[in-house]
C-alpha cells in the first residue's frame, strides 16, 4: 500500500508540474574526443542506426561505435588524458553503460582490429580496454578526485 | 487492485528484494556477481536474518563499492609486483586492512587504505605507459606492453601482469597466457638426436689419400635456423667446425683415424645444448695386390 501511495504521489506531482517543460534526460557528457580521422572513419551513435563520417574533434559518448576501414586511422582522446590510436579495419565501442554484475565499467571495447594506447601520466590516469576475450587495465585504475 | 499488482511486480523485479529460498550469498551473486560479497550485505543490513526472509528489502552497496574494488585491485597488483622490503611489508599490511574494511562495507575507508598502499609502492613511477591491443576476427586477443608500467590482463578470473617487452595472448574462453620472449625460446630449442653413422662405426674407403666422404645425419629440431657440427680428431688435432641449414652434412675428406662428433641447433637468438657425442673411425681398405706372371725370364 505504501508503494502504491508513493507511486500515486509521484504521478500526481509529475502531472501537476507547471511552467516550461524540463528536459527529461540530462545532457550527456562526452567520454572522449575523436581526432585526426584519416581515410574512411565512421561513427555510429548509441541511439542511431546509421554510420556517419567522423570529423576532427568529434565528441564521443557512451555506447558510440567507431569503425575504420582499410588504410584508415583515428585517435581517441579521453577526458582522463589517456589516448588510443585506432588502426585500420578496427571496430571500437566507447565505455559500456550497463556492465554485467561484478564486471567493472571499461573505457573502450575493442571488438576487432588493433589499437595503441598511451597514458602520459599513469599515476594519475587510467585506461581499460575490453575485448571479446579479455579486459586490459593500465595506469592507476582509480583516480581520486 | 492495480496498485497492489504493481507493488507485487516491483517486488519481483527490484534486485534489492530477496527472492524465495535465496540466501545472502545468493543475493550477492545475483546482484554483485560475487557470492563472497554476502558478508558485505550482512554488514550493510545489520539485524537481518540469515537466510533472509523472502520479500525482505535489502540495502545494496552504492557506486563507492566499485571504486573501492578498483583501488584494492590496483594495490594488490602493486604489492604482488613489488620487491621484498620494508615498503612492501607496510603496503601489504595496509592492503590487509583495506580488505577487512571492504568486507565490512566501509568502502570509502577501504579505498583510502588501498590507495595508501598503492602510493607507497609507486613513489616516483610516473613514466608514460604505452601498450597495444590486437583483436582477431574470432575474438582472440594479444596485448603487448611497450614501455612504462605493466598493464593487467584479466580473463576467466585470472589476471596476468604484462611488463614492458612482454606479450600476452588470450584465446576466447581461456585465461591469459604469456608469450615467451625470444630469449626464453632458447630453452625450448630441442637437442638434436644423432642418427648416422652409428656410434663407433668403422668406415672403410679404397683410397691412398684422404678418406671420405662421410655423411652425418641427425633429427631435425623445431625452430632451428641451422646446426653447428663439431668433428674432433681422436689424435688431438684441430677440430672442424661446420654449419648446415639441414639436419645432415657431408664432411670433407679426412685422414684415417678416429673422430668424435656433436651437433647443436641454432635458433634466432640462441642455441640448444650439445647433442650426445658419437665416434666413427676412418680406415683405409686394404689394397689388393694383383701380381701377374711376368714374361721376362
GROMACS .gro file of C-alpha atoms in nm:
model
  442
    1UNK     CA    1   0.000   0.000   0.000
    2UNK     CA    2   0.282   0.234   0.087
    3UNK     CA    3   0.436   0.170  -0.254
    4UNK     CA    4   0.103   0.240  -0.421
    5UNK     CA    5   0.062   0.563  -0.232
    6UNK     CA    6   0.410   0.688  -0.310
    7UNK     CA    7   0.373   0.599  -0.678
    8UNK     CA    8   0.039   0.779  -0.684
    9UNK     CA    9   0.202   1.080  -0.521
   10UNK     CA   10   0.484   1.075  -0.776
   11UNK     CA   11   0.242   1.063  -1.068
   12UNK     CA   12   0.030   1.337  -0.911
   13UNK     CA   13   0.329   1.569  -0.868
   14UNK     CA   14   0.459   1.498  -1.216
   15UNK     CA   15   0.125   1.580  -1.371
   16UNK     CA   16   0.094   1.898  -1.167
   17UNK     CA   17   0.439   2.027  -1.262
   18UNK     CA   18   0.384   2.363  -1.427
   19UNK     CA   19   0.600   2.607  -1.625
   20UNK     CA   20   0.816   2.528  -1.925
   21UNK     CA   21   0.884   2.161  -1.994
   22UNK     CA   22   1.204   2.049  -1.825
   23UNK     CA   23   1.439   1.823  -2.023
   24UNK     CA   24   1.359   1.460  -1.949
   25UNK     CA   25   1.724   1.347  -1.969
   26UNK     CA   26   2.035   1.534  -1.861
   27UNK     CA   27   2.275   1.650  -2.131
   28UNK     CA   28   2.518   1.363  -2.192
   29UNK     CA   29   2.882   1.424  -2.114
   30UNK     CA   30   3.131   1.333  -2.386
   31UNK     CA   31   3.353   1.046  -2.281
   32UNK     CA   32   3.616   1.120  -2.542
   33UNK     CA   33   3.703   1.322  -2.848
   34UNK     CA   34   3.791   1.177  -3.187
   35UNK     CA   35   4.090   1.341  -3.354
   36UNK     CA   36   4.285   1.313  -3.680
   37UNK     CA   37   4.048   1.089  -3.876
   38UNK     CA   38   4.237   0.959  -4.176
   39UNK     CA   39   4.072   0.761  -4.454
   40UNK     CA   40   3.724   0.623  -4.400
   41UNK     CA   41   3.645   0.656  -4.029
   42UNK     CA   42   3.280   0.614  -3.936
   43UNK     CA   43   3.089   0.678  -3.615
   44UNK     CA   44   2.758   0.530  -3.505
   45UNK     CA   45   2.578   0.697  -3.219
   46UNK     CA   46   2.436   0.486  -2.941
   47UNK     CA   47   2.085   0.598  -3.025
   48UNK     CA   48   2.123   0.584  -3.402
   49UNK     CA   49   2.137   0.316  -3.667
   50UNK     CA   50   2.343   0.499  -3.926
   51UNK     CA   51   2.718   0.523  -3.961
   52UNK     CA   52   2.827   0.880  -4.025
   53UNK     CA   53   3.171   1.002  -4.134
   54UNK     CA   54   3.389   1.107  -3.841
   55UNK     CA   55   3.511   1.465  -3.810
   56UNK     CA   56   3.807   1.606  -3.625
   57UNK     CA   57   3.732   1.690  -3.259
   58UNK     CA   58   3.405   1.497  -3.276
   59UNK     CA   59   3.273   1.419  -2.926
   60UNK     CA   60   3.210   1.054  -2.844
   61UNK     CA   61   2.952   0.941  -2.590
   62UNK     CA   62   2.880   0.619  -2.406
   63UNK     CA   63   2.797   0.328  -2.635
   64UNK     CA   64   2.902   0.514  -2.950
   65UNK     CA   65   3.089   0.299  -3.201
   66UNK     CA   66   3.388   0.390  -3.419
   67UNK     CA   67   3.486   0.193  -3.727
   68UNK     CA   68   3.790   0.225  -3.952
   69UNK     CA   69   3.822   0.067  -4.294
   70UNK     CA   70   4.129  -0.043  -4.481
   71UNK     CA   71   4.404   0.220  -4.465
   72UNK     CA   72   4.209   0.438  -4.219
   73UNK     CA   73   4.307   0.553  -3.870
   74UNK     CA   74   4.196   0.786  -3.592
   75UNK     CA   75   4.295   0.897  -3.243
   76UNK     CA   76   4.058   0.899  -2.949
   77UNK     CA   77   4.143   1.127  -2.658
   78UNK     CA   78   3.978   1.053  -2.324
   79UNK     CA   79   3.886   1.305  -2.059
   80UNK     CA   80   4.144   1.150  -1.825
   81UNK     CA   81   4.420   1.244  -2.071
   82UNK     CA   82   4.488   0.893  -2.196
   83UNK     CA   83   4.457   0.830  -2.568
   84UNK     CA   84   4.405   0.548  -2.813
   85UNK     CA   85   4.530   0.532  -3.171
   86UNK     CA   86   4.297   0.315  -3.374
   87UNK     CA   87   4.445   0.133  -3.673
   88UNK     CA   88   4.276   0.020  -3.994
   89UNK     CA   89   3.993  -0.235  -4.010
   90UNK     CA   90   3.900  -0.185  -3.646
   91UNK     CA   91   3.571  -0.166  -3.459
   92UNK     CA   92   3.561   0.001  -3.120
   93UNK     CA   93   3.289   0.094  -2.870
   94UNK     CA   94   3.303   0.373  -2.613
   95UNK     CA   95   3.255   0.268  -2.246
   96UNK     CA   96   2.976   0.023  -2.179
   97UNK     CA   97   2.686   0.178  -1.994
   98UNK     CA   98   2.550  -0.136  -1.835
   99UNK     CA   99   2.820  -0.384  -1.746
  100UNK     CA  100   2.718  -0.722  -1.608
  101UNK     CA  101   2.702  -0.767  -1.230
  102UNK     CA  102   3.053  -0.799  -1.092
  103UNK     CA  103   3.206  -0.661  -1.410
  104UNK     CA  104   3.365  -0.320  -1.394
  105UNK     CA  105   3.299  -0.048  -1.645
  106UNK     CA  106   3.565  -0.010  -1.912
  107UNK     CA  107   3.661   0.289  -2.124
  108UNK     CA  108   3.682   0.112  -2.457
  109UNK     CA  109   3.556  -0.210  -2.609
  110UNK     CA  110   3.773  -0.325  -2.897
  111UNK     CA  111   3.575  -0.577  -3.097
  112UNK     CA  112   3.819  -0.613  -3.383
  113UNK     CA  113   4.148  -0.469  -3.502
  114UNK     CA  114   4.446  -0.303  -3.345
  115UNK     CA  115   4.493  -0.008  -3.111
  116UNK     CA  116   4.791   0.160  -2.950
  117UNK     CA  117   4.718   0.317  -2.613
  118UNK     CA  118   4.916   0.584  -2.432
  119UNK     CA  119   4.899   0.708  -2.074
  120UNK     CA  120   5.127   1.006  -2.034
  121UNK     CA  121   5.089   1.011  -1.655
  122UNK     CA  122   4.988   0.661  -1.546
  123UNK     CA  123   4.996   0.755  -1.176
  124UNK     CA  124   4.710   0.996  -1.241
  125UNK     CA  125   4.547   0.829  -1.538
  126UNK     CA  126   4.375   0.502  -1.607
  127UNK     CA  127   4.254   0.324  -1.916
  128UNK     CA  128   4.073  -0.003  -1.954
  129UNK     CA  129   4.010  -0.191  -2.276
  130UNK     CA  130   3.769  -0.481  -2.304
  131UNK     CA  131   3.789  -0.731  -2.589
  132UNK     CA  132   3.578  -1.040  -2.660
  133UNK     CA  133   3.844  -1.245  -2.476
  134UNK     CA  134   3.990  -1.025  -2.202
  135UNK     CA  135   3.998  -0.699  -2.010
  136UNK     CA  136   4.315  -0.489  -2.017
  137UNK     CA  137   4.380  -0.231  -1.745
  138UNK     CA  138   4.657   0.022  -1.740
  139UNK     CA  139   4.750   0.302  -1.504
  140UNK     CA  140   4.620   0.357  -1.160
  141UNK     CA  141   4.267   0.226  -1.228
  142UNK     CA  142   4.138   0.453  -0.956
  143UNK     CA  143   4.168   0.829  -0.970
  144UNK     CA  144   4.070   1.008  -0.654
  145UNK     CA  145   3.930   1.349  -0.724
  146UNK     CA  146  -0.608  -0.360  -0.709
  147UNK     CA  147  -0.392  -0.220  -0.989
  148UNK     CA  148  -0.161  -0.062  -0.734
  149UNK     CA  149  -0.135  -0.391  -0.549
  150UNK     CA  150  -0.043  -0.573  -0.870
  151UNK     CA  151   0.213  -0.303  -0.946
  152UNK     CA  152   0.359  -0.336  -0.597
  153UNK     CA  153   0.394  -0.713  -0.642
  154UNK     CA  154   0.551  -0.662  -0.984
  155UNK     CA  155   0.802  -0.415  -0.842
  156UNK     CA  156   0.896  -0.650  -0.560
  157UNK     CA  157   0.979  -0.925  -0.810
  158UNK     CA  158   1.187  -0.701  -1.036
  159UNK     CA  159   1.367  -0.496  -0.771
  160UNK     CA  160   1.711  -0.653  -0.730
  161UNK     CA  161   1.715  -0.549  -0.365
  162UNK     CA  162   1.422  -0.775  -0.280
  163UNK     CA  163   1.508  -1.123  -0.155
  164UNK     CA  164   1.354  -1.399  -0.366
  165UNK     CA  165   1.201  -1.712  -0.208
  166UNK     CA  166   1.469  -1.958  -0.097
  167UNK     CA  167   1.750  -1.712  -0.160
  168UNK     CA  168   2.046  -1.674   0.077
  169UNK     CA  169   2.251  -1.358   0.123
  170UNK     CA  170   2.533  -1.516  -0.072
  171UNK     CA  171   2.282  -1.591  -0.347
  172UNK     CA  172   2.168  -1.228  -0.349
  173UNK     CA  173   2.533  -1.120  -0.362
  174UNK     CA  174   2.591  -1.346  -0.661
  175UNK     CA  175   2.279  -1.226  -0.838
  176UNK     CA  176   2.324  -0.855  -0.776
  177UNK     CA  177   2.701  -0.807  -0.744
  178UNK     CA  178   2.828  -1.109  -0.936
  179UNK     CA  179   3.026  -1.217  -0.630
  180UNK     CA  180   2.899  -1.475  -0.377
  181UNK     CA  181   3.172  -1.369  -0.134
  182UNK     CA  182   3.003  -1.030  -0.107
  183UNK     CA  183   2.740  -1.183   0.123
  184UNK     CA  184   2.946  -1.053   0.418
  185UNK     CA  185   2.915  -0.700   0.282
  186UNK     CA  186   2.537  -0.736   0.257
  187UNK     CA  187   2.530  -0.857   0.617
  188UNK     CA  188   2.730  -0.552   0.721
  189UNK     CA  189   2.502  -0.320   0.526
  190UNK     CA  190   2.190  -0.479   0.670
  191UNK     CA  191   2.254  -0.536   1.042
  192UNK     CA  192   1.993  -0.739   1.221
  193UNK     CA  193   1.888  -0.920   0.905
  194UNK     CA  194   1.809  -1.289   0.946
  195UNK     CA  195   2.030  -1.530   0.754
  196UNK     CA  196   1.885  -1.671   0.539
  197UNK     CA  197   1.677  -1.359   0.496
  198UNK     CA  198   1.302  -1.361   0.473
  199UNK     CA  199   1.167  -1.375   0.118
  200UNK     CA  200   1.046  -1.031   0.015
  201UNK     CA  201   1.284  -0.852   0.252
  202UNK     CA  202   1.419  -0.532   0.103
  203UNK     CA  203   1.797  -0.508   0.133
  204UNK     CA  204   2.023  -0.209   0.135
  205UNK     CA  205   2.269  -0.260  -0.152
  206UNK     CA  206   2.619  -0.113  -0.199
  207UNK     CA  207   2.647   0.216  -0.384
  208UNK     CA  208   2.892   0.321  -0.653
  209UNK     CA  209   3.165   0.361  -0.391
  210UNK     CA  210   3.195  -0.019  -0.388
  211UNK     CA  211   3.325  -0.025  -0.746
  212UNK     CA  212   3.576   0.249  -0.660
  213UNK     CA  213   3.700   0.059  -0.356
  214UNK     CA  214   3.717  -0.267  -0.552
  215UNK     CA  215   3.926  -0.098  -0.816
  216UNK     CA  216   4.158   0.051  -0.553
  217UNK     CA  217   4.200  -0.292  -0.394
  218UNK     CA  218   4.283  -0.445  -0.730
  219UNK     CA  219   4.548  -0.179  -0.801
  220UNK     CA  220   4.701  -0.214  -0.456
  221UNK     CA  221   4.707  -0.595  -0.473
  222UNK     CA  222   4.875  -0.576  -0.810
  223UNK     CA  223   5.132  -0.325  -0.681
  224UNK     CA  224   5.212  -0.545  -0.381
  225UNK     CA  225   5.246  -0.855  -0.597
  226UNK     CA  226   5.487  -0.676  -0.829
  227UNK     CA  227   5.700  -0.506  -0.563
  228UNK     CA  228   6.038  -0.620  -0.443
  229UNK     CA  229   6.068  -0.751  -0.087
  230UNK     CA  230   6.142  -0.480   0.166
  231UNK     CA  231   6.001  -0.253   0.432
  232UNK     CA  232   5.771  -0.069   0.188
  233UNK     CA  233   5.623  -0.392   0.065
  234UNK     CA  234   5.556  -0.515   0.418
  235UNK     CA  235   5.391  -0.190   0.512
  236UNK     CA  236   5.184  -0.182   0.192
  237UNK     CA  237   5.084  -0.544   0.246
  238UNK     CA  238   4.957  -0.458   0.596
  239UNK     CA  239   4.760  -0.164   0.455
  240UNK     CA  240   4.612  -0.391   0.191
  241UNK     CA  241   4.501  -0.642   0.455
  242UNK     CA  242   4.337  -0.359   0.645
  243UNK     CA  243   4.169  -0.237   0.325
  244UNK     CA  244   4.029  -0.585   0.260
  245UNK     CA  245   3.885  -0.603   0.612
  246UNK     CA  246   3.721  -0.264   0.571
  247UNK     CA  247   3.579  -0.369   0.235
  248UNK     CA  248   3.424  -0.683   0.386
  249UNK     CA  249   3.257  -0.458   0.642
  250UNK     CA  250   3.113  -0.249   0.356
  251UNK     CA  251   3.320   0.050   0.467
  252UNK     CA  252   3.405   0.120   0.107
  253UNK     CA  253   3.542   0.475   0.128
  254UNK     CA  254   3.781   0.378   0.409
  255UNK     CA  255   3.881   0.063   0.219
  256UNK     CA  256   3.956   0.267  -0.093
  257UNK     CA  257   4.171   0.512   0.103
  258UNK     CA  258   4.366   0.234   0.276
  259UNK     CA  259   4.425   0.056  -0.056
  260UNK     CA  260   4.527   0.380  -0.221
  261UNK     CA  261   4.781   0.445   0.053
  262UNK     CA  262   4.936   0.106  -0.017
  263UNK     CA  263   4.947   0.181  -0.389
  264UNK     CA  264   5.107   0.522  -0.334
  265UNK     CA  265   5.370   0.376  -0.108
  266UNK     CA  266   5.486   0.134  -0.378
  267UNK     CA  267   5.462   0.374  -0.671
  268UNK     CA  268   5.663   0.666  -0.548
  269UNK     CA  269   5.826   0.839  -0.844
  270UNK     CA  270   5.699   0.586  -1.100
  271UNK     CA  271   5.520   0.802  -1.349
  272UNK     CA  272   5.686   0.727  -1.680
  273UNK     CA  273   5.439   0.724  -1.968
  274UNK     CA  274   5.291   0.385  -2.045
  275UNK     CA  275   5.235   0.252  -2.395
  276UNK     CA  276   5.063  -0.072  -2.483
  277UNK     CA  277   4.899  -0.232  -2.786
  278UNK     CA  278   4.589  -0.449  -2.816
  279UNK     CA  279   4.513  -0.671  -3.113
  280UNK     CA  280   4.180  -0.846  -3.159
  281UNK     CA  281   4.143  -1.108  -3.429
  282UNK     CA  282   3.816  -1.184  -3.605
  283UNK     CA  283   3.747  -1.479  -3.373
  284UNK     CA  284   3.793  -1.255  -3.068
  285UNK     CA  285   4.136  -1.390  -2.969
  286UNK     CA  286   4.342  -1.109  -2.820
  287UNK     CA  287   4.709  -1.016  -2.790
  288UNK     CA  288   4.830  -0.747  -2.553
  289UNK     CA  289   5.186  -0.612  -2.564
  290UNK     CA  290   5.329  -0.358  -2.322
  291UNK     CA  291   5.583  -0.140  -2.499
  292UNK     CA  292   5.704   0.086  -2.219
  293UNK     CA  293   5.622   0.229  -1.878
  294UNK     CA  294   5.431   0.039  -1.611
  295UNK     CA  295   5.299  -0.315  -1.657
  296UNK     CA  296   4.939  -0.349  -1.769
  297UNK     CA  297   4.698  -0.605  -1.626
  298UNK     CA  298   4.520  -0.854  -1.848
  299UNK     CA  299   4.227  -1.041  -1.698
  300UNK     CA  300   4.028  -1.329  -1.836
  301UNK     CA  301   3.834  -1.619  -1.689
  302UNK     CA  302   3.911  -1.500  -1.336
  303UNK     CA  303   4.287  -1.495  -1.385
  304UNK     CA  304   4.497  -1.181  -1.404
  305UNK     CA  305   4.839  -1.160  -1.564
  306UNK     CA  306   5.072  -0.864  -1.535
  307UNK     CA  307   5.238  -0.774  -1.865
  308UNK     CA  308   5.569  -0.594  -1.817
  309UNK     CA  309   5.732  -0.380  -2.088
  310UNK     CA  310   5.859  -0.604  -2.364
  311UNK     CA  311   5.617  -0.883  -2.277
  312UNK     CA  312   5.317  -1.006  -2.474
  313UNK     CA  313   5.011  -1.192  -2.356
  314UNK     CA  314   4.782  -1.400  -2.573
  315UNK     CA  315   4.422  -1.469  -2.469
  316UNK     CA  316   4.213  -1.722  -2.654
  317UNK     CA  317   3.842  -1.665  -2.608
  318UNK     CA  318   3.726  -1.857  -2.300
  319UNK     CA  319   4.080  -1.925  -2.177
  320UNK     CA  320   4.295  -1.748  -1.917
  321UNK     CA  321   4.574  -1.517  -2.036
  322UNK     CA  322   4.897  -1.683  -2.145
  323UNK     CA  323   5.235  -1.508  -2.158
  324UNK     CA  324   5.405  -1.541  -2.495
  325UNK     CA  325   5.767  -1.646  -2.434
  326UNK     CA  326   6.031  -1.388  -2.518
  327UNK     CA  327   6.287  -1.483  -2.785
  328UNK     CA  328   6.545  -1.540  -2.511
  329UNK     CA  329   6.302  -1.779  -2.342
  330UNK     CA  330   6.262  -1.968  -2.668
  331UNK     CA  331   6.626  -2.074  -2.644
  332UNK     CA  332   6.538  -2.303  -2.358
  333UNK     CA  333   6.274  -2.472  -2.566
  334UNK     CA  334   6.507  -2.537  -2.863
  335UNK     CA  335   6.539  -2.913  -2.865
  336UNK     CA  336   6.863  -3.110  -2.863
  337UNK     CA  337   6.939  -3.287  -3.193
  338UNK     CA  338   6.943  -3.666  -3.181
  339UNK     CA  339   7.230  -3.815  -3.380
  340UNK     CA  340   7.121  -4.072  -3.638
  341UNK     CA  341   7.409  -4.189  -3.853
  342UNK     CA  342   7.670  -4.317  -3.862
  343UNK     CA  343   7.607  -4.526  -3.552
  344UNK     CA  344   7.846  -4.486  -3.262
  345UNK     CA  345   8.196  -4.633  -3.316
  346UNK     CA  346   8.115  -4.729  -3.673
  347UNK     CA  347   8.420  -4.823  -3.884
  348UNK     CA  348   8.411  -4.673  -4.233
  349UNK     CA  349   8.649  -4.808  -4.492
  350UNK     CA  350   8.750  -4.640  -4.816
  351UNK     CA  351   8.960  -4.755  -5.105
  352UNK     CA  352   9.189  -4.461  -5.131
  353UNK     CA  353   9.552  -4.398  -5.096
  354UNK     CA  354   9.497  -4.036  -4.984
  355UNK     CA  355   9.232  -3.867  -4.770
  356UNK     CA  356   8.920  -4.071  -4.692
  357UNK     CA  357   8.555  -3.996  -4.742
  358UNK     CA  358   8.306  -3.858  -4.800
  359UNK     CA  359   8.132  -3.920  -4.465
  360UNK     CA  360   7.770  -3.815  -4.432
  361UNK     CA  361   7.646  -3.727  -4.081
  362UNK     CA  362   7.271  -3.708  -4.008
  363UNK     CA  363   7.060  -3.613  -3.705
  364UNK     CA  364   6.695  -3.543  -3.623
  365UNK     CA  365   6.559  -3.200  -3.721
  366UNK     CA  366   6.486  -2.958  -3.436
  367UNK     CA  367   6.176  -2.738  -3.436
  368UNK     CA  368   6.252  -2.364  -3.465
  369UNK     CA  369   6.616  -2.433  -3.551
  370UNK     CA  370   6.760  -2.197  -3.812
  371UNK     CA  371   7.073  -2.405  -3.866
  372UNK     CA  372   7.301  -2.657  -3.697
  373UNK     CA  373   7.657  -2.635  -3.574
  374UNK     CA  374   7.860  -2.952  -3.616
  375UNK     CA  375   8.193  -3.018  -3.444
  376UNK     CA  376   8.419  -3.302  -3.560
  377UNK     CA  377   8.725  -3.360  -3.341
  378UNK     CA  378   9.008  -3.595  -3.438
  379UNK     CA  379   9.094  -3.852  -3.172
  380UNK     CA  380   9.466  -3.771  -3.202
  381UNK     CA  381   9.411  -3.426  -3.051
  382UNK     CA  382   9.435  -3.245  -3.384
  383UNK     CA  383   9.239  -2.934  -3.480
  384UNK     CA  384   8.862  -2.976  -3.467
  385UNK     CA  385   8.641  -2.899  -3.763
  386UNK     CA  386   8.356  -2.654  -3.700
  387UNK     CA  387   8.089  -2.666  -3.969
  388UNK     CA  388   7.734  -2.539  -4.006
  389UNK     CA  389   7.443  -2.675  -4.200
  390UNK     CA  390   7.094  -2.549  -4.266
  391UNK     CA  391   6.968  -2.905  -4.291
  392UNK     CA  392   6.986  -3.196  -4.044
  393UNK     CA  393   7.276  -3.351  -4.232
  394UNK     CA  394   7.622  -3.266  -4.355
  395UNK     CA  395   7.883  -3.425  -4.582
  396UNK     CA  396   8.230  -3.392  -4.434
  397UNK     CA  397   8.536  -3.309  -4.640
  398UNK     CA  398   8.776  -3.597  -4.689
  399UNK     CA  399   8.979  -3.673  -4.378
  400UNK     CA  400   9.289  -3.860  -4.276
  401UNK     CA  401   9.246  -4.211  -4.144
  402UNK     CA  402   9.178  -4.219  -3.771
  403UNK     CA  403   8.904  -4.189  -3.508
  404UNK     CA  404   8.676  -3.885  -3.485
  405UNK     CA  405   8.417  -3.762  -3.232
  406UNK     CA  406   8.126  -3.553  -3.346
  407UNK     CA  407   7.847  -3.349  -3.184
  408UNK     CA  408   7.569  -3.121  -3.312
  409UNK     CA  409   7.375  -2.833  -3.163
  410UNK     CA  410   7.071  -2.647  -3.301
  411UNK     CA  411   7.095  -2.272  -3.358
  412UNK     CA  412   6.785  -2.053  -3.315
  413UNK     CA  413   6.712  -1.686  -3.382
  414UNK     CA  414   6.879  -1.565  -3.065
  415UNK     CA  415   7.038  -1.871  -2.909
  416UNK     CA  416   7.134  -2.232  -2.932
  417UNK     CA  417   7.040  -2.569  -2.791
  418UNK     CA  418   7.264  -2.775  -2.563
  419UNK     CA  419   7.510  -3.004  -2.737
  420UNK     CA  420   7.388  -3.341  -2.854
  421UNK     CA  421   7.541  -3.662  -2.728
  422UNK     CA  422   7.888  -3.734  -2.863
  423UNK     CA  423   7.947  -4.013  -3.110
  424UNK     CA  424   8.260  -4.153  -3.271
  425UNK     CA  425   8.347  -4.305  -3.605
  426UNK     CA  426   8.665  -4.450  -3.745
  427UNK     CA  427   8.802  -4.387  -4.092
  428UNK     CA  428   9.011  -4.673  -4.225
  429UNK     CA  429   9.187  -4.744  -4.549
  430UNK     CA  430   9.059  -5.057  -4.713
  431UNK     CA  431   9.344  -5.298  -4.778
  432UNK     CA  432   9.471  -5.264  -5.137
  433UNK     CA  433   9.452  -5.591  -5.324
  434UNK     CA  434   9.780  -5.665  -5.494
  435UNK     CA  435   9.737  -5.835  -5.827
  436UNK     CA  436  10.071  -5.975  -5.941
  437UNK     CA  437  10.071  -6.105  -6.293
  438UNK     CA  438  10.317  -6.355  -6.424
  439UNK     CA  439  10.596  -6.175  -6.597
  440UNK     CA  440  10.712  -6.259  -6.945
  441UNK     CA  441  11.064  -6.176  -6.850
  442UNK     CA  442  11.294  -6.466  -6.800
   0.00000   0.00000   0.00000
